[in-house]
Coordinates of C-alpha atoms in Angstrom, one line a residue:
X1 CA 117.3 59.2 201.3
X2 CA 114.9 57.0 198.1
X3 CA 116.5 54.7 196.6
X4 CA 117.5 55.7 192.6
X5 CA 114.0 55.2 190.3
X6 CA 114.4 52.0 188.3
X7 CA 114.6 54.7 185.4
X8 CA 118.4 55.6 186.0
X9 CA 120.0 52.0 185.7
X10 CA 118.4 52.0 181.7
X11 CA 120.1 55.3 181.8
X12 CA 127.5 56.0 180.3
X13 CA 128.6 59.7 178.1
X14 CA 127.0 61.0 175.2
X15 CA 126.9 64.1 173.7
X16 CA 124.1 66.8 173.2
X17 CA 122.4 64.9 170.7
X18 CA 122.3 68.2 167.8
X19 CA 126.4 68.6 168.6
X20 CA 126.7 68.6 164.7
X21 CA 124.9 71.9 164.4
X22 CA 128.2 73.6 165.2
X23 CA 129.9 74.6 162.5
X24 CA 133.9 75.1 162.4
X25 CA 133.3 78.1 161.1
X26 CA 132.2 81.7 163.1
X27 CA 129.3 80.7 164.5
X28 CA 126.4 83.1 162.8
X29 CA 124.1 82.4 166.7
X30 CA 125.4 81.3 169.8
X31 CA 124.9 77.3 169.5
X32 CA 121.7 75.8 170.1
X33 CA 121.3 73.6 173.3
X34 CA 119.3 70.4 173.0
X35 CA 120.4 69.5 176.3
X36 CA 121.2 65.3 176.7
X37 CA 118.3 63.7 178.6
X38 CA 117.2 59.8 179.0
X39 CA 119.6 57.6 179.2
X40 CA 122.7 60.1 177.8
X41 CA 125.0 61.5 180.1
X42 CA 127.4 64.7 178.5
X43 CA 131.0 64.5 180.3
X44 CA 132.6 67.5 179.9
X45 CA 136.2 66.7 180.5
X46 CA 137.8 70.1 182.1
X47 CA 141.6 68.0 182.9
X48 CA 143.3 70.4 180.7
X49 CA 141.9 73.1 182.1
X50 CA 141.0 72.6 185.8
X51 CA 142.9 69.4 185.8
X52 CA 146.4 71.4 185.1
X53 CA 146.1 74.8 186.6
X54 CA 146.8 73.5 189.9
X55 CA 149.8 72.3 189.2
X56 CA 152.9 73.1 191.0
X57 CA 155.8 72.4 187.7
X58 CA 155.0 74.1 184.8
X59 CA 153.9 71.5 181.8
X60 CA 155.2 72.7 178.8
X61 CA 152.7 74.2 176.1
X62 CA 153.5 70.4 174.0
X63 CA 152.6 68.3 176.2
X64 CA 149.4 70.5 177.3
X65 CA 148.4 70.2 173.2
X66 CA 149.5 66.9 173.1
X67 CA 146.7 65.7 176.1
X68 CA 144.0 67.6 174.7
X69 CA 145.3 65.8 171.2
X70 CA 144.4 62.7 172.7
X71 CA 141.9 63.3 174.9
X72 CA 140.5 64.2 171.1
X73 CA 140.4 60.4 170.4
X74 CA 138.6 58.6 173.3
X75 CA 135.0 60.0 172.2
X76 CA 134.7 62.9 174.2
X77 CA 132.9 66.2 172.9
X78 CA 133.4 68.7 175.3
X79 CA 137.4 69.5 175.9
X80 CA 137.3 72.5 178.5
X81 CA 140.9 73.6 177.2
X82 CA 142.4 76.9 178.7
X83 CA 142.0 80.0 181.3
X84 CA 142.4 83.4 179.8
X85 CA 143.3 85.1 183.4
X86 CA 146.0 86.6 185.3
X87 CA 150.0 84.3 184.7
X88 CA 150.5 86.7 187.9
X89 CA 147.7 84.0 189.7
X90 CA 147.5 81.1 187.9
X91 CA 150.8 80.8 185.7
X92 CA 150.6 78.0 184.2
X93 CA 146.6 79.6 182.0
X94 CA 149.1 82.0 180.8
X95 CA 149.8 80.0 177.2
X96 CA 146.0 79.1 176.6
X97 CA 146.1 82.3 174.1
X98 CA 149.0 79.9 171.9
X99 CA 146.4 76.8 172.9
X100 CA 143.5 78.4 171.8
X101 CA 145.5 79.5 168.2
X102 CA 146.9 76.2 167.8
X103 CA 143.0 75.2 168.2
X104 CA 141.1 77.3 165.7
X105 CA 144.0 76.7 163.0
X106 CA 144.4 73.2 163.4
X107 CA 141.9 71.6 165.6
X108 CA 142.9 68.1 166.2
X109 CA 141.6 65.6 163.5
X110 CA 138.0 63.7 164.7
X111 CA 135.0 62.6 162.5
X112 CA 133.0 64.4 164.4
X113 CA 133.0 68.1 166.1
X114 CA 134.5 68.4 169.7
X115 CA 134.0 71.9 172.0
X116 CA 136.7 73.6 173.1
X117 CA 135.6 75.8 176.1
X118 CA 137.7 78.2 177.4
X119 CA 137.4 79.9 180.7
X120 CA 137.6 83.9 180.9
X121 CA 137.3 85.7 184.8
X122 CA 136.5 89.4 183.0
X123 CA 135.9 92.0 179.7
X124 CA 139.5 91.9 180.2
X125 CA 139.5 88.4 179.5
X126 CA 137.3 88.2 176.9
X127 CA 139.0 90.8 175.0
X128 CA 142.4 88.4 175.0
X129 CA 140.4 85.1 173.6
X130 CA 138.5 87.1 170.6
X131 CA 141.7 89.1 170.0
X132 CA 143.7 85.6 169.1
X133 CA 141.1 84.9 166.0
X134 CA 141.4 88.5 165.5
X135 CA 137.7 89.6 166.8
X136 CA 138.4 92.8 168.7
X137 CA 135.7 92.9 171.6
X138 CA 134.6 96.1 171.2
X139 CA 132.7 95.5 168.0
X140 CA 130.4 92.2 166.9
X141 CA 132.2 89.6 165.4
X142 CA 130.8 89.8 161.5
X143 CA 130.2 87.0 158.9
X144 CA 133.5 85.6 157.3
X145 CA 133.5 86.0 153.5
X146 CA 131.9 83.2 151.4
X147 CA 135.2 81.2 151.2
X148 CA 136.5 79.7 147.4
X149 CA 136.1 76.0 147.1
X150 CA 137.9 73.2 149.7
X151 CA 138.2 70.1 151.2
X152 CA 138.5 71.4 154.3
X153 CA 135.6 73.8 156.7
X154 CA 137.8 77.3 157.2
X155 CA 139.4 78.0 160.1
X156 CA 137.2 79.1 163.4
X157 CA 137.1 82.6 164.4
X158 CA 136.6 82.2 167.5
X159 CA 136.4 79.8 170.8
X160 CA 133.7 77.4 169.9
X161 CA 132.2 78.8 174.2
X162 CA 134.0 80.8 176.1
X163 CA 133.1 79.4 180.6
X164 CA 133.0 82.8 183.5
X165 CA 133.2 81.4 187.8
X166 CA 131.0 83.1 190.3
X167 CA 131.1 81.4 194.7
X168 CA 128.4 81.0 196.0
X169 CA 129.8 82.3 199.2
X170 CA 131.3 85.9 199.7
X171 CA 133.9 84.5 202.3
X172 CA 134.9 82.7 199.1
X173 CA 134.5 85.2 196.7
X174 CA 136.6 88.4 198.4
X175 CA 139.2 85.8 198.5
X176 CA 138.9 84.2 194.7
X177 CA 138.1 87.3 192.6
X178 CA 138.5 90.0 195.3
X179 CA 135.2 91.5 195.5
X180 CA 131.2 89.9 196.5
X181 CA 128.5 87.8 194.7
X182 CA 126.9 90.1 194.0
X183 CA 129.3 92.7 192.5
X184 CA 130.8 89.3 190.3
X185 CA 127.1 89.3 189.0
X186 CA 127.9 93.3 188.1
X187 CA 130.8 92.8 186.6
X188 CA 129.6 89.6 184.5
X189 CA 126.8 90.9 182.7
X190 CA 128.5 93.1 180.4
X191 CA 131.0 90.3 179.8
X192 CA 128.1 87.7 179.1
X193 CA 126.6 90.0 177.2
X194 CA 129.2 91.0 174.8
X195 CA 130.4 87.4 175.0
X196 CA 126.9 86.2 172.6
X197 CA 127.1 89.6 170.9
X198 CA 130.1 87.3 169.2
X199 CA 127.9 84.4 169.0
X200 CA 129.5 82.4 171.8
X201 CA 127.7 81.1 173.9
X202 CA 128.4 81.1 177.8
X203 CA 128.7 78.3 180.5
X204 CA 128.5 79.5 184.1
X205 CA 130.0 77.6 187.1
X206 CA 129.7 78.5 190.2
X207 CA 131.8 77.3 193.2
X208 CA 131.7 76.2 197.1
X209 CA 127.6 74.8 196.1
X210 CA 127.8 72.3 199.5
X211 CA 130.2 73.7 200.7
X212 CA 132.9 76.4 201.8
X213 CA 136.9 76.7 203.0
X214 CA 135.4 79.6 204.6
X215 CA 132.0 79.6 205.8
X216 CA 132.1 75.8 206.5
X217 CA 129.7 73.1 204.9
X218 CA 126.5 74.6 205.3
X219 CA 126.6 76.8 201.8
X220 CA 122.9 78.1 201.3
X221 CA 120.6 75.7 198.5
X222 CA 118.6 79.0 198.1
X223 CA 121.0 81.4 197.3
X224 CA 122.9 79.1 194.7
X225 CA 118.9 78.4 192.9
X226 CA 119.2 82.8 193.3
X227 CA 122.4 82.6 191.5
X228 CA 121.4 79.9 188.9
X229 CA 118.5 81.4 188.0
X230 CA 119.8 85.3 187.5
X231 CA 122.5 83.6 185.4
X232 CA 120.6 82.4 183.5
X233 CA 118.5 85.0 183.1
X234 CA 121.4 87.1 181.8
X235 CA 122.5 84.9 178.5
X236 CA 124.1 81.5 180.5
X237 CA 123.3 78.8 178.2
X238 CA 124.5 76.0 181.0
X239 CA 125.3 76.9 184.6
X240 CA 127.8 74.3 186.4
X241 CA 127.9 73.2 190.3
X242 CA 130.7 73.1 191.8
X243 CA 131.3 71.0 194.9
X244 CA 134.9 72.9 195.3
X245 CA 136.5 71.2 198.3
X246 CA 134.1 68.1 198.1
X247 CA 132.3 68.8 200.8
X248 CA 129.1 67.5 199.5
X249 CA 127.2 64.5 200.7
X250 CA 124.7 62.2 199.3
X251 CA 121.1 64.1 201.3
X252 CA 122.6 67.7 201.1
X253 CA 123.2 67.0 197.3
X254 CA 119.9 65.6 197.1
X255 CA 118.7 68.8 199.1
X256 CA 120.0 71.4 196.5
X257 CA 118.4 69.5 193.3
X258 CA 115.3 70.2 194.7
X259 CA 115.4 73.4 196.1
X260 CA 116.8 74.5 192.6
X261 CA 113.7 72.9 190.8
X262 CA 111.8 73.8 193.3
X263 CA 113.5 77.5 192.2
X264 CA 112.0 76.9 188.4
X265 CA 115.6 76.3 187.8
X266 CA 115.4 74.7 184.6
X267 CA 117.4 70.8 185.2
X268 CA 118.1 70.8 181.6
X269 CA 120.4 73.8 182.2
X270 CA 122.3 71.8 185.1
X271 CA 125.7 70.6 185.4
X272 CA 127.2 68.7 187.8
X273 CA 130.9 69.9 189.1
X274 CA 132.2 66.9 192.0
X275 CA 135.8 66.6 193.6
X276 CA 136.4 64.1 195.5
X277 CA 137.9 65.4 198.2
X278 CA 136.4 62.7 200.8
X279 CA 135.2 60.5 198.2
X280 CA 132.0 61.7 197.3
X281 CA 132.3 62.7 193.4
X282 CA 130.3 59.2 192.2
X283 CA 128.1 59.3 195.1
X284 CA 127.5 63.0 193.8
X285 CA 127.3 62.2 190.0
X286 CA 125.0 59.4 191.4
X287 CA 122.1 61.4 193.3
X288 CA 122.7 64.6 190.0
X289 CA 121.8 62.0 188.0
X290 CA 118.6 60.5 189.2
X291 CA 117.5 64.4 190.1
X292 CA 117.6 64.5 186.7
X293 CA 121.1 66.6 185.7
X294 CA 122.4 65.0 181.9
X295 CA 126.0 66.9 182.0
X296 CA 129.0 65.8 184.2
X297 CA 132.3 67.3 184.1
X298 CA 135.3 65.4 185.3
X299 CA 138.8 65.3 184.3
X300 CA 141.8 62.6 183.4
X301 CA 143.3 60.7 185.8
X302 CA 141.0 62.7 188.6
X303 CA 143.6 65.9 188.0
X304 CA 142.7 69.4 189.9
X305 CA 142.0 70.8 193.3
X306 CA 141.6 74.0 193.6
X307 CA 143.9 77.3 194.4
X308 CA 141.0 79.1 196.9
X309 CA 140.2 75.6 198.5
X310 CA 143.0 73.6 201.3
X311 CA 143.4 70.4 201.4
X312 CA 140.7 70.1 198.1
X313 CA 142.2 67.3 196.1
X314 CA 141.6 66.5 192.0
X315 CA 138.0 66.3 190.4
X316 CA 135.6 62.9 189.8
X317 CA 138.2 61.1 187.7
X318 CA 137.1 60.7 184.1
X319 CA 137.4 57.0 183.8
X320 CA 135.9 56.9 187.5
X321 CA 132.8 58.4 186.1
X322 CA 132.9 56.4 182.1
X323 CA 132.8 53.4 184.6
X324 CA 130.6 54.1 186.7
X325 CA 127.7 55.5 183.8
X326 CA 128.5 52.0 182.1
X327 CA 127.8 50.2 184.5
X328 CA 124.5 51.7 185.7
X329 CA 123.7 51.4 181.8
X330 CA 123.0 54.6 180.8
X331 CA 125.1 55.4 177.1
X332 CA 128.6 57.1 176.4
X333 CA 130.9 58.0 173.7
X334 CA 134.1 57.7 175.6
X335 CA 136.2 54.6 175.1
X336 CA 137.3 54.0 178.5
X337 CA 139.9 51.8 177.3
X338 CA 141.5 54.8 175.3
X339 CA 141.0 57.3 178.6
X340 CA 142.2 54.9 180.6
X341 CA 145.6 55.1 178.4
X342 CA 145.4 59.8 178.5
X343 CA 145.5 59.4 181.9
X344 CA 148.2 56.8 182.8
X345 CA 150.3 59.0 179.9
X346 CA 149.3 61.7 181.6
X347 CA 150.6 60.6 185.6
X348 CA 153.6 58.9 183.5
X349 CA 154.3 63.0 182.5
X350 CA 153.8 65.4 185.9
X351 CA 155.0 61.9 187.8
X352 CA 151.5 61.7 189.9
X353 CA 150.0 59.2 191.2
X354 CA 147.1 58.4 188.7
X355 CA 143.9 59.8 191.0
X356 CA 142.0 57.2 189.2
X357 CA 140.9 53.9 190.3
X358 CA 139.3 52.7 187.3
X359 CA 142.0 54.2 185.0
X360 CA 144.4 51.9 187.3
X361 CA 143.2 48.4 187.2
X362 CA 142.3 49.1 183.6
X363 CA 146.1 50.0 182.6
X364 CA 147.3 47.3 185.2
X365 CA 144.6 44.2 183.5
X366 CA 146.9 45.3 180.0
X367 CA 149.8 45.2 181.8

């Protein structure tokens, strides 16, 4: 693998420059994305959803909301808050409608807009998400009437963003969603179309891009590139490439992004989502940054895992990613001390070891 370019070291974690263009009321259109570039990196905090979904014991609703509120005070601009999935298969997410209702009515106080995406698997999930705000999925969202003068902005009627997911292998797709990759694309197309008609941007997760628990580590990067192009053509605003099993290595991650670029996939529309099963999450983050990626998914305290990938451990810890980005001179909107406090708190609440080395070091230093 060639050395990282010197320009990489100029560049910690920021948000899309035009994040302020998101309104606090119903969107008049999908929020334009001006992806971070240069020295800025946008962190997508996935702890409240991807981090908690694999916890064996049901986390109380009050704890989930408190986690989101604490994260909102750290400088994060994107916090994935829940998922409208079947409670039969993912019982931890059963109270996501109540979380969305809370965020629509009383979002955590913040000096800047915060994006709270929710995961949806299909049209039923989309309908459930829209119904929370009183917007049936069979109709498009009308512009709200002009509110009376008020110092507070009117409450939002729709989620700020929704996410869909599919896999890069048929084996994982069949296990996870009971359909092939091709069938999954067909099912998701009307979801994207309907969501965008409600002026809600769609983010797409592609799982197992660097290794599948059933097919092994040799997932075709050409397949990943083809899926990414199809999802962008479908209308998705961003593609998050998931190393679900944590099998990714620096050379294969580098190859993946090279193939994506050669296939015409805009790097600025991609995000990296790396699990730390084999201790390679930060290495793969560095390779992604060197390839031009400026959006990284991470989870406070390294929370997470995958119910369909045996042995897959947590996501890249947000504390570790923030420290790494700062160490190489990249701009960051996240306060390391504050995010470490949140990681220490949620680890204690869950009764589990803090999965962030940096978080534990920062906490020990304060003791």
